[in-house]
PDB file of C-alpha atoms in Angstrom:
ATOM      1  CA  UNK A   1      -0.786  36.915  43.772  1.00  0.00           C
ATOM      2  CA  UNK A   2       1.520  35.502  42.254  1.00  0.00           C
ATOM      3  CA  UNK A   3       0.699  31.600  43.340  1.00  0.00           C
ATOM      4  CA  UNK A   4      -2.943  32.218  42.072  1.00  0.00           C
ATOM      5  CA  UNK A   5      -1.854  33.784  38.237  1.00  0.00           C
ATOM      6  CA  UNK A   6       0.778  29.936  39.103  1.00  0.00           C
ATOM      7  CA  UNK A   7      -2.071  27.920  40.142  1.00  0.00           C
ATOM      8  CA  UNK A   8      -4.234  28.788  37.298  1.00  0.00           C
ATOM      9  CA  UNK A   9      -2.375  28.661  34.791  1.00  0.00           C
ATOM     10  CA  UNK A  10      -0.779  25.398  36.094  1.00  0.00           C
ATOM     11  CA  UNK A  11      -5.042  23.610  36.077  1.00  0.00           C
ATOM     12  CA  UNK A  12      -5.546  25.483  32.292  1.00  0.00           C
ATOM     13  CA  UNK A  13      -2.295  23.582  31.071  1.00  0.00           C
ATOM     14  CA  UNK A  14      -3.763  20.265  33.094  1.00  0.00           C
ATOM     15  CA  UNK A  15      -6.815  21.295  31.136  1.00  0.00           C
ATOM     16  CA  UNK A  16      -5.430  21.566  27.780  1.00  0.00           C
ATOM     17  CA  UNK A  17      -3.189  18.581  28.331  1.00  0.00           C
ATOM     18  CA  UNK A  18      -6.227  16.335  29.272  1.00  0.00           C
ATOM     19  CA  UNK A  19      -8.002  17.776  26.367  1.00  0.00           C
ATOM     20  CA  UNK A  20      -5.541  17.068  23.821  1.00  0.00           C
ATOM     21  CA  UNK A  21      -4.483  13.440  25.596  1.00  0.00           C
ATOM     22  CA  UNK A  22      -8.871  12.416  25.081  1.00  0.00           C
ATOM     23  CA  UNK A  23      -8.323  13.630  21.668  1.00  0.00           C
ATOM     24  CA  UNK A  24      -5.857  11.862  20.338  1.00  0.00           C
ATOM     25  CA  UNK A  25      -7.445   8.862  21.963  1.00  0.00           C
ATOM     26  CA  UNK A  26     -10.630   9.006  21.007  1.00  0.00           C
ATOM     27  CA  UNK A  27     -10.104  11.046  16.910  1.00  0.00           C
ATOM     28  CA  UNK A  28      -6.668  11.585  16.407  1.00  0.00           C
ATOM     29  CA  UNK A  29      -5.237   8.072  15.777  1.00  0.00           C
ATOM     30  CA  UNK A  30      -8.233   6.431  13.728  1.00  0.00           C
ATOM     31  CA  UNK A  31      -9.481   6.772  10.151  1.00  0.00           C
ATOM     32  CA  UNK A  32     -12.171   4.819   8.510  1.00  0.00           C
ATOM     33  CA  UNK A  33     -10.732   2.001   5.966  1.00  0.00           C
ATOM     34  CA  UNK A  34     -12.587   0.592   3.268  1.00  0.00           C
ATOM     35  CA  UNK A  35     -11.749  -3.833   3.610  1.00  0.00           C
ATOM     36  CA  UNK A  36     -12.595  -5.696   1.191  1.00  0.00           C
ATOM     37  CA  UNK A  37     -14.555  -8.250   3.211  1.00  0.00           C
ATOM     38  CA  UNK A  38     -13.882 -11.307   6.268  1.00  0.00           C
ATOM     39  CA  UNK A  39     -13.127 -14.568   6.147  1.00  0.00           C
ATOM     40  CA  UNK A  40     -14.388 -16.848   8.762  1.00  0.00           C
ATOM     41  CA  UNK A  41     -11.667 -20.474   9.132  1.00  0.00           C
ATOM     42  CA  UNK A  42     -13.702 -23.139   9.226  1.00  0.00           C
ATOM     43  CA  UNK A  43     -12.115 -26.998   9.689  1.00  0.00           C
ATOM     44  CA  UNK A  44     -11.887 -27.292   6.025  1.00  0.00           C
ATOM     45  CA  UNK A  45      -9.833 -23.687   5.351  1.00  0.00           C
ATOM     46  CA  UNK A  46     -11.543 -19.842   5.096  1.00  0.00           C
ATOM     47  CA  UNK A  47     -14.745 -19.474   4.035  1.00  0.00           C
ATOM     48  CA  UNK A  48     -15.619 -15.438   2.596  1.00  0.00           C
ATOM     49  CA  UNK A  49     -17.816 -14.052   5.209  1.00  0.00           C
ATOM     50  CA  UNK A  50     -19.853 -12.334   2.591  1.00  0.00           C
ATOM     51  CA  UNK A  51     -20.296  -9.079   3.516  1.00  0.00           C
ATOM     52  CA  UNK A  52     -21.554  -5.870   2.428  1.00  0.00           C
ATOM     53  CA  UNK A  53     -22.396  -2.608   3.928  1.00  0.00           C
ATOM     54  CA  UNK A  54     -18.633  -2.400   5.773  1.00  0.00           C
ATOM     55  CA  UNK A  55     -18.015   0.509   8.237  1.00  0.00           C
ATOM     56  CA  UNK A  56     -14.538  -0.455   9.618  1.00  0.00           C
ATOM     57  CA  UNK A  57     -12.265   1.980  11.750  1.00  0.00           C
ATOM     58  CA  UNK A  58      -8.203   1.513  12.272  1.00  0.00           C
ATOM     59  CA  UNK A  59      -5.510   2.795  14.092  1.00  0.00           C
ATOM     60  CA  UNK A  60      -1.847   2.589  13.008  1.00  0.00           C
ATOM     61  CA  UNK A  61      -1.383   2.925  16.847  1.00  0.00           C
ATOM     62  CA  UNK A  62      -2.543  -0.010  18.061  1.00  0.00           C
ATOM     63  CA  UNK A  63      -3.318  -3.425  16.606  1.00  0.00           C
ATOM     64  CA  UNK A  64      -6.208  -4.109  18.794  1.00  0.00           C
ATOM     65  CA  UNK A  65      -8.184  -0.638  17.222  1.00  0.00           C
ATOM     66  CA  UNK A  66      -9.514  -2.138  14.113  1.00  0.00           C
ATOM     67  CA  UNK A  67     -13.231  -2.542  14.602  1.00  0.00           C
ATOM     68  CA  UNK A  68     -16.169  -3.192  11.788  1.00  0.00           C
ATOM     69  CA  UNK A  69     -19.478  -3.756  11.346  1.00  0.00           C
ATOM     70  CA  UNK A  70     -21.350  -5.344   8.061  1.00  0.00           C
ATOM     71  CA  UNK A  71     -24.824  -7.125   6.905  1.00  0.00           C
ATOM     72  CA  UNK A  72     -24.729 -10.879   5.783  1.00  0.00           C
ATOM     73  CA  UNK A  73     -26.978 -13.446   4.900  1.00  0.00           C
ATOM     74  CA  UNK A  74     -25.135 -15.942   7.423  1.00  0.00           C
ATOM     75  CA  UNK A  75     -26.568 -16.273  10.509  1.00  0.00           C
ATOM     76  CA  UNK A  76     -24.803 -17.334  14.265  1.00  0.00           C
ATOM     77  CA  UNK A  77     -25.288 -20.919  12.792  1.00  0.00           C
ATOM     78  CA  UNK A  78     -22.497 -20.894  10.395  1.00  0.00           C
ATOM     79  CA  UNK A  79     -20.160 -24.053  10.076  1.00  0.00           C
ATOM     80  CA  UNK A  80     -17.205 -22.147  11.447  1.00  0.00           C
ATOM     81  CA  UNK A  81     -14.071 -22.825  13.961  1.00  0.00           C
ATOM     82  CA  UNK A  82     -15.821 -20.438  17.194  1.00  0.00           C
ATOM     83  CA  UNK A  83     -14.033 -18.435  19.383  1.00  0.00           C
ATOM     84  CA  UNK A  84     -15.468 -18.643  22.898  1.00  0.00           C
ATOM     85  CA  UNK A  85     -13.323 -15.974  24.680  1.00  0.00           C
ATOM     86  CA  UNK A  86     -14.911 -13.254  22.416  1.00  0.00           C
ATOM     87  CA  UNK A  87     -14.704  -9.934  24.920  1.00  0.00           C
ATOM     88  CA  UNK A  88     -15.612  -7.420  22.455  1.00  0.00           C
ATOM     89  CA  UNK A  89     -13.683  -4.320  22.203  1.00  0.00           C
ATOM     90  CA  UNK A  90     -15.369  -1.046  22.835  1.00  0.00           C
ATOM     91  CA  UNK A  91     -15.367   1.857  20.140  1.00  0.00           C
ATOM     92  CA  UNK A  92     -15.175   5.283  20.377  1.00  0.00           C
ATOM     93  CA  UNK A  93     -18.641   7.020  20.407  1.00  0.00           C
ATOM     94  CA  UNK A  94     -18.867   8.484  17.002  1.00  0.00           C
ATOM     95  CA  UNK A  95     -18.207   4.780  15.638  1.00  0.00           C
ATOM     96  CA  UNK A  96     -21.756   4.239  16.647  1.00  0.00           C
ATOM     97  CA  UNK A  97     -22.440   0.749  14.679  1.00  0.00           C
ATOM     98  CA  UNK A  98     -19.657  -1.253  17.175  1.00  0.00           C
ATOM     99  CA  UNK A  99     -22.019  -1.381  20.575  1.00  0.00           C
ATOM    100  CA  UNK A 100     -19.206  -3.191  22.223  1.00  0.00           C
ATOM    101  CA  UNK A 101     -21.614  -4.268  25.400  1.00  0.00           C
ATOM    102  CA  UNK A 102     -24.434  -5.016  23.170  1.00  0.00           C
ATOM    103  CA  UNK A 103     -22.566  -7.416  21.214  1.00  0.00           C
ATOM    104  CA  UNK A 104     -21.166  -8.921  24.254  1.00  0.00           C
ATOM    105  CA  UNK A 105     -25.022  -9.444  25.468  1.00  0.00           C
ATOM    106  CA  UNK A 106     -25.681 -10.939  22.777  1.00  0.00           C
ATOM    107  CA  UNK A 107     -22.341 -13.447  22.509  1.00  0.00           C
ATOM    108  CA  UNK A 108     -23.249 -14.350  26.200  1.00  0.00           C
ATOM    109  CA  UNK A 109     -27.365 -15.047  24.974  1.00  0.00           C
ATOM    110  CA  UNK A 110     -26.285 -16.975  22.698  1.00  0.00           C
ATOM    111  CA  UNK A 111     -27.970 -14.773  19.277  1.00  0.00           C
ATOM    112  CA  UNK A 112     -24.773 -14.368  18.490  1.00  0.00           C
ATOM    113  CA  UNK A 113     -21.742 -16.392  18.574  1.00  0.00           C
ATOM    114  CA  UNK A 114     -18.126 -15.361  17.693  1.00  0.00           C
ATOM    115  CA  UNK A 115     -15.631 -17.029  15.233  1.00  0.00           C
ATOM    116  CA  UNK A 116     -11.773 -16.811  13.930  1.00  0.00           C
ATOM    117  CA  UNK A 117     -11.687 -14.910  11.532  1.00  0.00           C
ATOM    118  CA  UNK A 118      -7.664 -14.796  10.935  1.00  0.00           C
ATOM    119  CA  UNK A 119      -4.834 -16.354  13.892  1.00  0.00           C
ATOM    120  CA  UNK A 120      -2.029 -13.483  14.193  1.00  0.00           C
ATOM    121  CA  UNK A 121      -3.205 -11.373  12.021  1.00  0.00           C
ATOM    122  CA  UNK A 122      -0.268  -9.287  13.581  1.00  0.00           C
ATOM    123  CA  UNK A 123       1.742 -10.801  16.513  1.00  0.00           C
ATOM    124  CA  UNK A 124      -0.496 -12.103  19.052  1.00  0.00           C
ATOM    125  CA  UNK A 125      -3.465 -10.543  17.837  1.00  0.00           C
ATOM    126  CA  UNK A 126      -6.729 -12.371  16.520  1.00  0.00           C
ATOM    127  CA  UNK A 127      -9.243 -11.284  14.473  1.00  0.00           C
ATOM    128  CA  UNK A 128     -12.594 -12.066  15.812  1.00  0.00           C
ATOM    129  CA  UNK A 129     -16.028 -12.265  13.406  1.00  0.00           C
ATOM    130  CA  UNK A 130     -19.344 -12.154  15.221  1.00  0.00           C
ATOM    131  CA  UNK A 131     -22.692 -12.603  13.753  1.00  0.00           C
ATOM    132  CA  UNK A 132     -25.759 -12.255  14.825  1.00  0.00           C
ATOM    133  CA  UNK A 133     -29.138 -14.013  14.134  1.00  0.00           C
ATOM    134  CA  UNK A 134     -30.542 -11.766  12.361  1.00  0.00           C
ATOM    135  CA  UNK A 135     -27.184 -11.581  10.390  1.00  0.00           C
ATOM    136  CA  UNK A 136     -25.387  -8.457  11.647  1.00  0.00           C
ATOM    137  CA  UNK A 137     -21.786  -8.826  11.818  1.00  0.00           C
ATOM    138  CA  UNK A 138     -18.868  -7.126  14.008  1.00  0.00           C
ATOM    139  CA  UNK A 139     -15.320  -7.951  13.484  1.00  0.00           C
ATOM    140  CA  UNK A 140     -12.450  -6.887  15.930  1.00  0.00           C
ATOM    141  CA  UNK A 141      -8.969  -7.917  16.736  1.00  0.00           C
ATOM    142  CA  UNK A 142      -8.213  -9.240  20.200  1.00  0.00           C
ATOM    143  CA  UNK A 143      -5.017 -10.486  22.024  1.00  0.00           C
ATOM    144  CA  UNK A 144      -4.354 -14.153  21.952  1.00  0.00           C
ATOM    145  CA  UNK A 145      -2.112 -16.000  24.081  1.00  0.00           C
ATOM    146  CA  UNK A 146       0.563 -14.883  22.240  1.00  0.00           C
ATOM    147  CA  UNK A 147      -0.190 -11.198  22.887  1.00  0.00           C
ATOM    148  CA  UNK A 148      -0.721 -12.031  26.291  1.00  0.00           C
ATOM    149  CA  UNK A 149       2.219 -11.805  28.682  1.00  0.00           C
ATOM    150  CA  UNK A 150       3.054 -12.435  32.116  1.00  0.00           C
ATOM    151  CA  UNK A 151       4.769  -9.632  33.657  1.00  0.00           C
ATOM    152  CA  UNK A 152       8.506 -11.521  33.195  1.00  0.00           C
ATOM    153  CA  UNK A 153       7.442 -11.314  29.791  1.00  0.00           C
ATOM    154  CA  UNK A 154       7.094 -14.643  28.768  1.00  0.00           C
ATOM    155  CA  UNK A 155       3.700 -15.589  26.591  1.00  0.00           C
ATOM    156  CA  UNK A 156       0.794 -17.264  28.060  1.00  0.00           C
ATOM    157  CA  UNK A 157      -0.055 -21.040  26.804  1.00  0.00           C
ATOM    158  CA  UNK A 158       0.251 -22.163  23.612  1.00  0.00           C
ATOM    159  CA  UNK A 159       2.825 -22.401  21.173  1.00  0.00           C
ATOM    160  CA  UNK A 160       3.510 -18.912  19.563  1.00  0.00           C
ATOM    161  CA  UNK A 161       4.892 -18.486  15.587  1.00  0.00           C
ATOM    162  CA  UNK A 162       8.798 -16.598  16.011  1.00  0.00           C
ATOM    163  CA  UNK A 163       7.952 -13.090  16.490  1.00  0.00           C
ATOM    164  CA  UNK A 164      10.517 -12.231  13.263  1.00  0.00           C
ATOM    165  CA  UNK A 165       7.732 -13.322  10.895  1.00  0.00           C
ATOM    166  CA  UNK A 166       6.131 -10.430  12.147  1.00  0.00           C
ATOM    167  CA  UNK A 167       8.312  -7.622  11.572  1.00  0.00           C
TER     168      UNK A 167
END
């Protein structure tokens, strides 16, 4: 009888711990934020993305948890530095304006284009701005070559800025 009670207690604790971990990942660390706008990098420097109706979330637990959606008069034909390796990261289910799969499909079929918003917004993390042909914009943070490391801990690829500049 004691073995059954211990098993039930252990299973109950596992369910509580799992539910707590899920809650922390999906709700606890995120908060709604109110950025004033976004920029696109061009050959001549930064250009405003003319964002309105911005909805955004961020979390202090990770630099790549930022997500935003907005409307703009710009289209995917804007002259800015394209970001060819853009891969939208999923957002929590409750932030329903940001559908990473749909954004990825639109990037793949050419009805949206991704641009560099800001290089190294945090060390090893770029801000990506994607704009659809219909003027809907999406923003997320993505690891760049400085943020991606080999198993031995060395950076991959490009020359990286000094790490101490970001602390």
